[in-house]
Amino acid sequence: MAGLVFTLLVIAAAMALAMHRAPLWLWAAAGVAALMAWQSGLFVGQYDVPRPGLLGVLAWVPVVVLGLLSLPALRRSLVVEPAFRMVKGILPKVSETEQQALDAGTVGFDAELFSGQPDWNKLRAVPAIHLTDEERAFLEGPTDELCRMIDDWQIRFREKEIPEEIWDFVKQHGFLGMLISKAHGGLGFSAQAQSLILGKIASRSPDVSTIVMVPNSLGPGELIEKYGTDEQKHYYLPRLARGEEVPCFSLTGPTSGSDAATMRDIGTVTNGMHEGKETIGIRLSWDKRYITLGPKATLVGLAFRLFDPDNRLGRGEDLGITVALIPADHTGVNIGRRHLPSGAAFPNGPNWGKDVFIPLEFVIGGEKMVGQGWRMLMECLSAGRAISLPSSATAGAKSMLRFTSAYARIRKQFGLPISHMEGIEEPLTRMIEAAYVNEAARAVTASMVARGEKPSVISALMKYTTTERMRQSVNDAMDIHGGRAICDGPTNYLQSAYQMVPVGITVEGANILTRTLITFAQGALRAHPYLYKEVQAAQNPDARAGLEAFEKAFNGHIAFSLSNASGALFHNLTGGLFGDVPEKAYGTAEWYRQLWRASRSFALVSDLTVALLGGGLKTKQRLTGRMADALSELYMLACVLKRYEDDGKPAGDRLIVELAARNALYRFQQALGGVIDNFPVAPARYLMRALVFPLGRRMKPASDRLARQVAKLALEPGEVRDRLTRDIFVSRDVNDPTGLLEVTLDKVIAALPAEKKLEKAIRDGKVRRYHGIDWFADAVDQGVITEVEAGQLREVERLVARVIAVDHFDPAEVKPNYAPVGHNSGAANTFAAA
Ligand SMILES: Cc1cc2nc3c(=O)[nH]c(=O)nc-3n(C[C@H](O)[C@H](O)[C@H](O)COP(=O)(O)OP(=O)(O)OC[C@H]3O[C@@H](n4cnc5c(N)ncnc54)[C@H](O)[C@@H]3O)c2cc1C
């Protein structure tokens, strides 16, 4: 017994030392104390541990080693220097573009999750949603007006084009210059306001939101605002803000898609003629495709690689990626042809040019920004990616829920609203979770950007996570609607979202790449508390300074790893009972504890993954993808808790938060478990399994009972449904297919008492419901319902018939409206294939 107590005491002391990142001398001192206690016979009972013999002598070896290593000079020569040499030797060469991508953007709350000990104050310090009066008025004024003007069918099918009155409206009201500062004639709206405005438009029309999103995202406006010369700012920004210039941004080409940095578009510094004068400039050849707004653009932002073979600019031959602004009507620019992306109507197409001469002043930022293009793009991408796609994906999830919950409640089969069937409840609950979680993360992330952060890792995970959830929601909405959503026409309110899903998935970093390559690989380097410092130290050309910096980071890293190992084991053994909880976490304390526990496990596994796989991470994408998923679940859950608090913990949302938390923790466990099960280094696999799942995989997803309770919340008009779908455009016009849904839902619910009476009479055979019989009149005659109730039911019947109606057309009406002339495969219209 005494031996058992002694062993437990030693383990507890070791865990405490590791968790508190004790210095080596303290470890050595604790070792001495433990050995002396053991060898003094204090804990040796009659049937217990034998008195120390040879083992007792050997046990001093690690303690002496620890004691010696606590001497800095010895530790440096025996451990740190060899480790430094090894890291230097194995570090893969980081290309300049990779380095610029790594350096761009900021690290924020993601670092807390990587630390294994998140500081909840940092989460709570992110402001709740806040709009100025002007921004709120814009969201509820011109944005609503724009939404009311939009006729999705006219845009997608009749015109296959954004109508001129919509272009005029968005230009006139400044929608295209939301990110341009007031000083330069723009609206100067915060990231939060931009996100909400874009989202509301997206809930009405993905096409219209695209034409507003692009000028307010990565592109000429943002690049000029941040890096332009004074002349460029004064000339272009007010014109862009007023919509006198329509910009596009051309990065992607046939050979450079996801790997945009390998573009073959080149410019050469040379003399040429511009506006009748000989001047120094760039002779450019390029071939770009998929460029949004391209066919309508007046101003082309163009990324290309610049060379200066004669060293005219005095900076060597390969100047790197450069971004220029070229008027679309500049001699030699070929632009205007269109792609047809996924049935969408927003302008999108290729552009190209061969040996086009542009003066140096066309370069954004002028001569001094030559070669800085990639850095500029990466810096802007971190913020832009956190806003554009997450806001439209969130609006997508919310509007899918709004429409589908109404339809499922209205549509009946087998004598019941389909929403009452468990098979339908299942996808509906998923949609509720997606709408709540996406909105939570959108709001927190937009607030981070609004206060000046450029969260590179968070923006990557937000991009793929929110669009994947939106994709699932759209598919769920389609399934729940059945044939009603498949047949296209003016009353089909799902098709545009369904068709546009792949666009959101592909642009601004296609999801597979963003998940498997960018989120975790970049996150582990940027947000890990020591790794990046070690890598930077190892790359320092000054070896002495490098070693010093490395030693500091390395010592911290070792303590961090030990702390993670013991912390993960401790919290996983105790079921998170002792996890850190912020003040006033009434009702959410359990989820904070579990999040803390999960973050401990994540920190451990990510640390070992990076340490043991190193440069091999890029190819182990099944593992990095799962790590990205695990990180996403942690981040999204943190945002859910924050949203619930920021909203004032409404009672109606409590179950949604519980469902989201249980599912997030379960998916987190599956993702991390997948990494551990497939980890290629066997000893690490066993160690991680023992530390992360000492009692097995005990997290369970939300129960059917909880899911059922949550599904019911969205099926009735009221505050929970409104909050779940807040800030999307909601029509109440019965002549609008989505307005018809809203009005019908209200009337269906109001007519429930009368309906119950009628249904009972039909079941009892008192009233017969067949074509040719007026069963409402019959029911009134028999005293089943009153005249007023009959009127109510008649109206519901008429409205429901309209809700479930499907469009049909005269064949002549629907013949393709693009004549098959002038088509080519793309290759033929470019110089590249010539
Ligand atoms: C409608 C639309 C609008 C667009 N608008 C613009 C615009 O305005 N301006 C602009 O410059 N570009 C624009 N793009 C281009 C867009 O950014 C690219 O399509 C995107 O970067 C992917 O390139 P790709 O299509 O060539 O796919 P590829 O690069 O060929 O990728 C194919 C698949 O391979 C995956 N993949 C690639 N490399 C890796 C890797 N290392 N690891 C794992 N998976 C990988 C990708 O995730 C993807 O799933 C637009 C595209 C579309 C479709």
XYZ file of C-alpha atoms in Angstrom, residues 100-517:
418
model
C 5.766 35.749 -47.926
C 2.597 33.701 -47.449
C 3.822 32.686 -43.994
C 4.787 36.219 -43.040
C 1.489 37.700 -44.195
C -1.404 38.063 -41.839
C -1.667 37.985 -38.089
C -1.981 35.338 -35.428
C -4.822 35.753 -32.951
C -7.122 33.418 -31.081
C -5.822 30.500 -33.198
C -2.590 30.685 -31.184
C -4.614 30.120 -28.018
C -5.980 26.869 -29.405
C -2.501 25.735 -30.428
C -1.216 26.614 -26.959
C -3.397 23.979 -25.288
C -4.333 26.516 -22.617
C -6.641 29.023 -24.289
C -6.944 32.388 -22.618
C -10.702 32.924 -22.660
C -10.236 36.632 -22.026
C -8.764 36.912 -25.505
C -11.916 35.378 -26.947
C -14.144 37.594 -24.896
C -12.147 40.668 -25.832
C -13.313 40.317 -29.450
C -16.148 42.846 -29.736
C -19.701 41.644 -30.218
C -21.418 42.620 -33.483
C -21.448 46.386 -33.685
C -22.583 48.593 -36.547
C -22.582 52.372 -36.618
C -25.935 54.078 -37.176
C -24.902 54.791 -40.741
C -23.976 51.151 -41.373
C -27.203 49.871 -39.792
C -29.244 52.331 -41.861
C -27.462 51.130 -45.009
C -28.095 47.482 -44.145
C -31.780 48.123 -43.563
C -32.211 50.818 -46.232
C -30.449 50.552 -49.600
C -29.532 46.889 -49.011
C -33.162 45.897 -48.450
C -34.188 48.015 -51.417
C -31.631 46.261 -53.599
C -32.865 42.877 -52.371
C -36.438 43.809 -53.267
C -35.344 44.814 -56.777
C -33.748 41.447 -57.449
C -35.599 38.957 -59.609
C -33.442 35.860 -59.464
C -35.097 34.144 -62.432
C -34.785 37.201 -64.621
C -31.093 37.365 -63.789
C -30.235 33.682 -64.077
C -32.409 32.661 -66.962
C -34.097 35.456 -68.850
C -31.136 37.805 -69.137
C -28.221 35.627 -68.019
C -26.858 38.952 -66.977
C -27.043 41.381 -64.099
C -29.694 43.907 -65.243
C -28.510 47.452 -65.852
C -30.852 48.890 -63.220
C -29.139 46.746 -60.610
C -25.692 47.842 -61.751
C -26.885 51.465 -61.643
C -28.348 51.028 -58.163
C -25.242 49.450 -56.626
C -22.980 52.049 -58.223
C -25.164 54.968 -57.210
C -25.390 53.878 -53.570
C -21.706 53.107 -53.194
C -21.992 49.320 -52.773
C -18.876 48.869 -54.896
C -16.793 51.075 -52.599
C -17.676 49.796 -49.144
C -14.034 49.138 -48.272
C -12.743 52.356 -49.781
C -12.186 54.977 -47.099
C -14.475 57.985 -46.801
C -11.475 60.218 -47.510
C -11.311 58.664 -50.978
C -15.033 58.821 -51.628
C -15.979 55.332 -50.439
C -18.335 54.277 -47.672
C -15.467 53.242 -45.385
C -17.589 50.559 -43.741
C -16.210 48.177 -41.130
C -15.525 44.534 -41.967
C -18.551 43.583 -39.860
C -20.838 45.875 -41.875
C -19.420 44.673 -45.189
C -19.922 41.080 -44.119
C -23.562 41.644 -43.123
C -24.379 43.644 -46.258
C -22.797 41.029 -48.532
C -24.616 38.298 -46.635
C -28.004 39.939 -46.975
C -27.543 40.366 -50.722
C -26.296 36.764 -51.006
C -29.474 35.541 -49.302
C -31.359 37.051 -52.227
C -29.046 36.432 -55.155
C -25.567 34.895 -55.234
C -25.047 36.599 -58.595
C -25.689 40.104 -57.318
C -23.667 39.485 -54.184
C -20.748 38.436 -56.400
C -20.669 41.717 -58.310
C -20.657 43.584 -54.998
C -18.220 41.218 -53.303
C -15.443 41.307 -55.886
C -14.752 45.064 -55.821
C -14.853 44.869 -52.018
C -12.522 41.906 -51.815
C -8.996 41.196 -52.916
C -8.533 43.402 -55.969
C -7.744 46.837 -57.300
C -9.725 48.816 -54.666
C -8.059 47.216 -51.668
C -4.631 47.076 -53.297
C -4.691 50.763 -54.277
C -6.060 51.784 -50.875
C -3.221 49.943 -49.134
C -0.281 50.175 -51.520
C -1.167 52.658 -54.283
C 0.730 55.847 -55.008
C -0.982 59.095 -54.034
C -1.837 59.740 -57.685
C -3.401 56.288 -58.031
C -5.385 56.798 -54.843
C -6.654 60.222 -55.854
C -7.528 59.189 -59.354
C -8.859 55.677 -59.027
C -10.400 55.331 -55.573
C -13.183 57.911 -56.000
C -13.918 56.514 -59.454
C -14.064 52.969 -58.100
C -16.218 54.087 -55.163
C -18.718 55.734 -57.510
C -18.679 52.734 -59.837
C -17.256 54.784 -62.703
C -14.616 52.081 -62.917
C -15.555 48.409 -62.676
C -12.514 46.454 -61.503
C -11.504 42.843 -61.908
C -8.511 41.051 -60.563
C -6.602 38.596 -62.752
C -4.377 36.099 -61.039
C -5.437 32.655 -62.276
C -4.328 31.244 -65.626
C -4.487 27.892 -67.416
C -1.288 26.610 -65.824
C -1.508 28.519 -62.558
C -4.629 27.660 -60.585
C -4.156 26.699 -56.957
C -0.436 27.220 -57.406
C -0.897 30.792 -58.593
C 2.696 31.748 -57.869
C 3.923 29.591 -60.759
C 2.260 31.827 -63.339
C 3.788 32.013 -66.814
C 2.524 35.542 -67.389
C 5.611 37.670 -67.767
C 6.648 41.245 -68.133
C 10.030 42.619 -69.167
C 11.300 46.051 -68.214
C 11.981 47.990 -71.387
C 11.372 51.283 -73.173
C 8.227 51.787 -75.198
C 5.740 54.342 -76.435
C 2.938 55.521 -74.193
C 0.625 58.394 -75.113
C 3.001 59.401 -77.891
C 6.098 59.553 -75.674
C 8.923 57.104 -75.198
C 9.023 55.984 -71.618
C 10.358 53.220 -69.409
C 7.769 50.532 -68.817
C 6.940 46.852 -69.111
C 6.261 44.685 -72.108
C 3.705 42.149 -71.000
C 2.301 38.847 -72.210
C -0.379 37.086 -70.215
C -3.189 34.592 -70.371
C -5.751 34.590 -67.560
C -9.043 32.799 -67.091
C -12.040 32.590 -64.735
C -11.826 36.307 -63.991
C -14.922 37.600 -62.237
C -16.309 40.876 -63.586
C -13.702 40.588 -66.389
C -16.193 40.910 -69.266
C -17.631 44.093 -67.718
C -14.405 45.494 -66.273
C -12.976 48.853 -67.186
C -9.897 48.323 -65.041
C -7.886 45.108 -65.019
C -5.742 44.280 -61.999
C -3.101 41.940 -63.371
C -0.514 39.813 -61.575
C 2.574 38.751 -63.536
C 6.202 37.882 -63.000
C 8.540 40.726 -63.859
C 12.058 40.447 -65.286
C 14.604 43.181 -65.846
C 17.306 41.575 -68.063
C 19.193 44.862 -68.553
C 18.947 45.755 -64.857
C 17.399 49.133 -65.678
C 15.794 49.386 -62.276
C 19.034 48.339 -60.541
C 17.461 45.446 -58.649
C 18.692 42.433 -60.581
C 17.002 40.323 -63.214
C 14.132 38.443 -61.538
C 12.047 41.088 -59.783
C 9.239 38.735 -58.762
C 5.491 38.941 -58.887
C 4.161 42.389 -59.646
C 0.638 43.773 -59.846
C -0.432 46.398 -62.363
C -3.646 48.232 -63.145
C -4.417 48.272 -66.825
C -7.384 50.074 -68.366
C -9.467 47.459 -70.191
C -9.356 49.577 -73.349
C -5.559 49.789 -73.334
C -4.105 48.720 -76.696
C -3.554 44.959 -76.820
C -5.839 43.966 -73.945
C -8.235 41.190 -74.992
C -11.186 41.055 -72.668
C -14.960 40.659 -72.902
C -15.521 36.978 -73.712
C -17.447 35.029 -71.112
C -17.253 31.747 -69.287
C -20.558 30.299 -68.101
C -19.814 29.303 -64.516
C -22.372 26.892 -63.121
C -25.455 28.560 -64.565
C -24.503 31.840 -62.927
C -25.100 35.223 -64.503
C -22.343 37.319 -62.975
C -19.745 38.331 -65.562
C -16.773 35.991 -65.650
C -14.302 35.349 -68.430
C -10.738 35.171 -69.716
C -8.398 37.967 -70.662
C -5.082 37.932 -72.420
C -2.511 40.049 -74.190
C 0.713 39.627 -76.122
C 3.630 42.047 -75.991
C 1.449 44.785 -74.550
C 3.442 47.813 -73.423
C 2.453 49.542 -70.166
C 4.267 52.420 -68.445
C 5.780 51.764 -64.995
C 3.198 54.050 -63.430
C 0.567 51.342 -64.089
C 2.216 49.208 -61.371
C 0.210 49.462 -58.137
C 2.391 51.510 -55.816
C 4.643 52.516 -58.724
C 8.268 51.541 -59.154
C 8.919 50.963 -55.463
C 6.287 48.199 -55.329
C 7.707 46.342 -58.316
C 8.224 42.700 -57.250
C 6.081 43.111 -54.118
C 2.923 41.659 -55.677
C 2.838 38.343 -53.875
C 3.341 39.932 -50.469
C 0.576 42.447 -51.236
C -1.780 39.688 -52.330
C -1.069 37.463 -49.349
C -1.538 40.338 -46.902
C -4.886 41.295 -48.377
C -6.008 37.693 -48.768
C -5.813 37.078 -45.005
C -8.441 39.698 -44.290
C -10.534 39.340 -47.471
C -10.825 35.558 -47.214
C -12.147 35.981 -43.671
C -15.027 38.130 -44.926
C -16.284 37.419 -48.447
C -16.888 33.685 -48.669
C -17.765 33.209 -44.974
C -20.453 35.899 -45.204
C -22.086 34.460 -48.300
C -21.745 30.879 -47.011
C -23.369 31.929 -43.736
C -26.164 33.729 -45.522
C -26.587 30.609 -47.653
C -26.931 28.372 -44.595
C -29.371 30.791 -42.955
C -31.581 31.253 -45.987
C -31.616 27.516 -46.741
C -32.885 27.007 -43.188
C -35.465 29.795 -43.402
C -36.952 28.502 -46.652
C -36.734 24.813 -45.836
C -38.124 24.970 -42.313
C -41.170 26.774 -43.708
C -41.584 24.392 -46.628
C -41.199 21.282 -44.453
C -43.886 22.585 -42.097
C -46.224 23.456 -44.968
C -45.727 20.401 -47.192
C -47.761 17.372 -46.138
C -47.430 13.739 -47.070
C -49.005 10.693 -45.423
C -51.376 13.098 -43.676
C -48.562 14.860 -41.813
C -46.305 17.856 -42.367
C -43.059 16.268 -43.591
C -41.243 18.203 -40.840
C -42.813 15.789 -38.322
C -40.970 12.841 -39.813
C -37.712 11.884 -38.161
C -36.081 11.325 -41.526
C -36.671 15.000 -42.345
C -35.793 16.188 -38.839
C -32.311 14.780 -39.206
C -31.172 17.018 -42.107
C -33.202 19.899 -40.679
C -31.295 19.717 -37.399
C -28.030 19.716 -39.366
C -29.214 22.864 -41.125
C -30.031 24.547 -37.811
C -26.593 23.717 -36.490
C -24.918 25.020 -39.662
C -26.877 28.288 -39.586
C -26.107 28.902 -35.916
C -22.448 27.900 -36.043
C -21.619 29.655 -39.329
C -23.183 32.876 -38.068
C -21.317 32.615 -34.757
C -17.965 32.186 -36.491
C -18.739 34.788 -39.166
C -19.542 37.412 -36.561
C -16.485 36.747 -34.381
C -14.124 36.626 -37.351
C -15.529 39.793 -38.928
C -15.079 41.563 -35.575
C -11.456 40.438 -35.488
C -10.880 41.878 -38.958
C -12.783 45.031 -38.026
C -10.320 45.691 -35.226
C -7.364 45.376 -37.568
C -6.423 41.700 -37.483
C -5.539 39.838 -40.690
C -6.050 36.317 -39.431
C -4.341 34.084 -41.979
C -4.998 30.695 -40.382
C -8.496 31.534 -39.172
C -9.409 32.962 -42.558
C -8.323 29.721 -44.258
C -10.294 27.504 -41.896
C -13.292 29.831 -42.077
C -13.246 29.700 -45.859
C -13.391 25.945 -46.145
C -15.464 25.208 -43.054
C -18.271 27.685 -43.682
C -18.533 26.830 -47.377
C -18.551 23.070 -46.631
C -21.344 23.556 -44.094
C -23.196 25.686 -46.597
C -22.771 22.944 -49.219
C -24.268 20.410 -46.805
C -27.144 22.781 -46.008
C -27.947 23.338 -49.658
C -27.945 19.584 -50.286
C -30.150 19.026 -47.234
C -32.533 21.744 -48.422
C -32.740 20.100 -51.840
C -33.449 16.691 -50.310
C -36.170 18.046 -48.058
C -37.858 19.861 -50.936
C -37.731 16.842 -53.253
C -38.927 17.484 -56.829
C -40.078 20.995 -55.954
C -36.457 22.151 -55.782
C -35.193 20.204 -58.746
C -37.457 21.673 -61.409
C -36.165 25.124 -62.213
C -38.276 28.186 -62.835
C -39.249 31.547 -61.372
C -40.703 29.986 -58.232
C -37.632 27.866 -57.492
C -35.776 29.653 -54.704
C -33.058 27.012 -54.211
C -31.552 26.538 -57.644
C -29.287 29.567 -57.688
C -27.721 28.553 -54.389
C -27.406 24.949 -55.521
C -25.720 25.940 -58.758
C -23.390 28.403 -57.088
C -22.134 26.042 -54.375
C -19.120 24.885 -56.426
C -18.097 28.488 -57.028
C -17.844 29.181 -53.293
C -16.000 25.911 -52.812
C -13.443 26.685 -55.524
C -12.610 30.388 -55.395
C -10.190 32.094 -52.982
C -8.339 28.810 -52.452
C -10.132 25.612 -53.487
C -11.348 23.780 -50.390
C -9.321 20.588 -50.688
C -6.108 22.586 -50.874
C -7.199 25.034 -48.181
C -8.105 22.218 -45.817
C -5.279 19.813 -46.431
C -2.391 22.084 -47.204
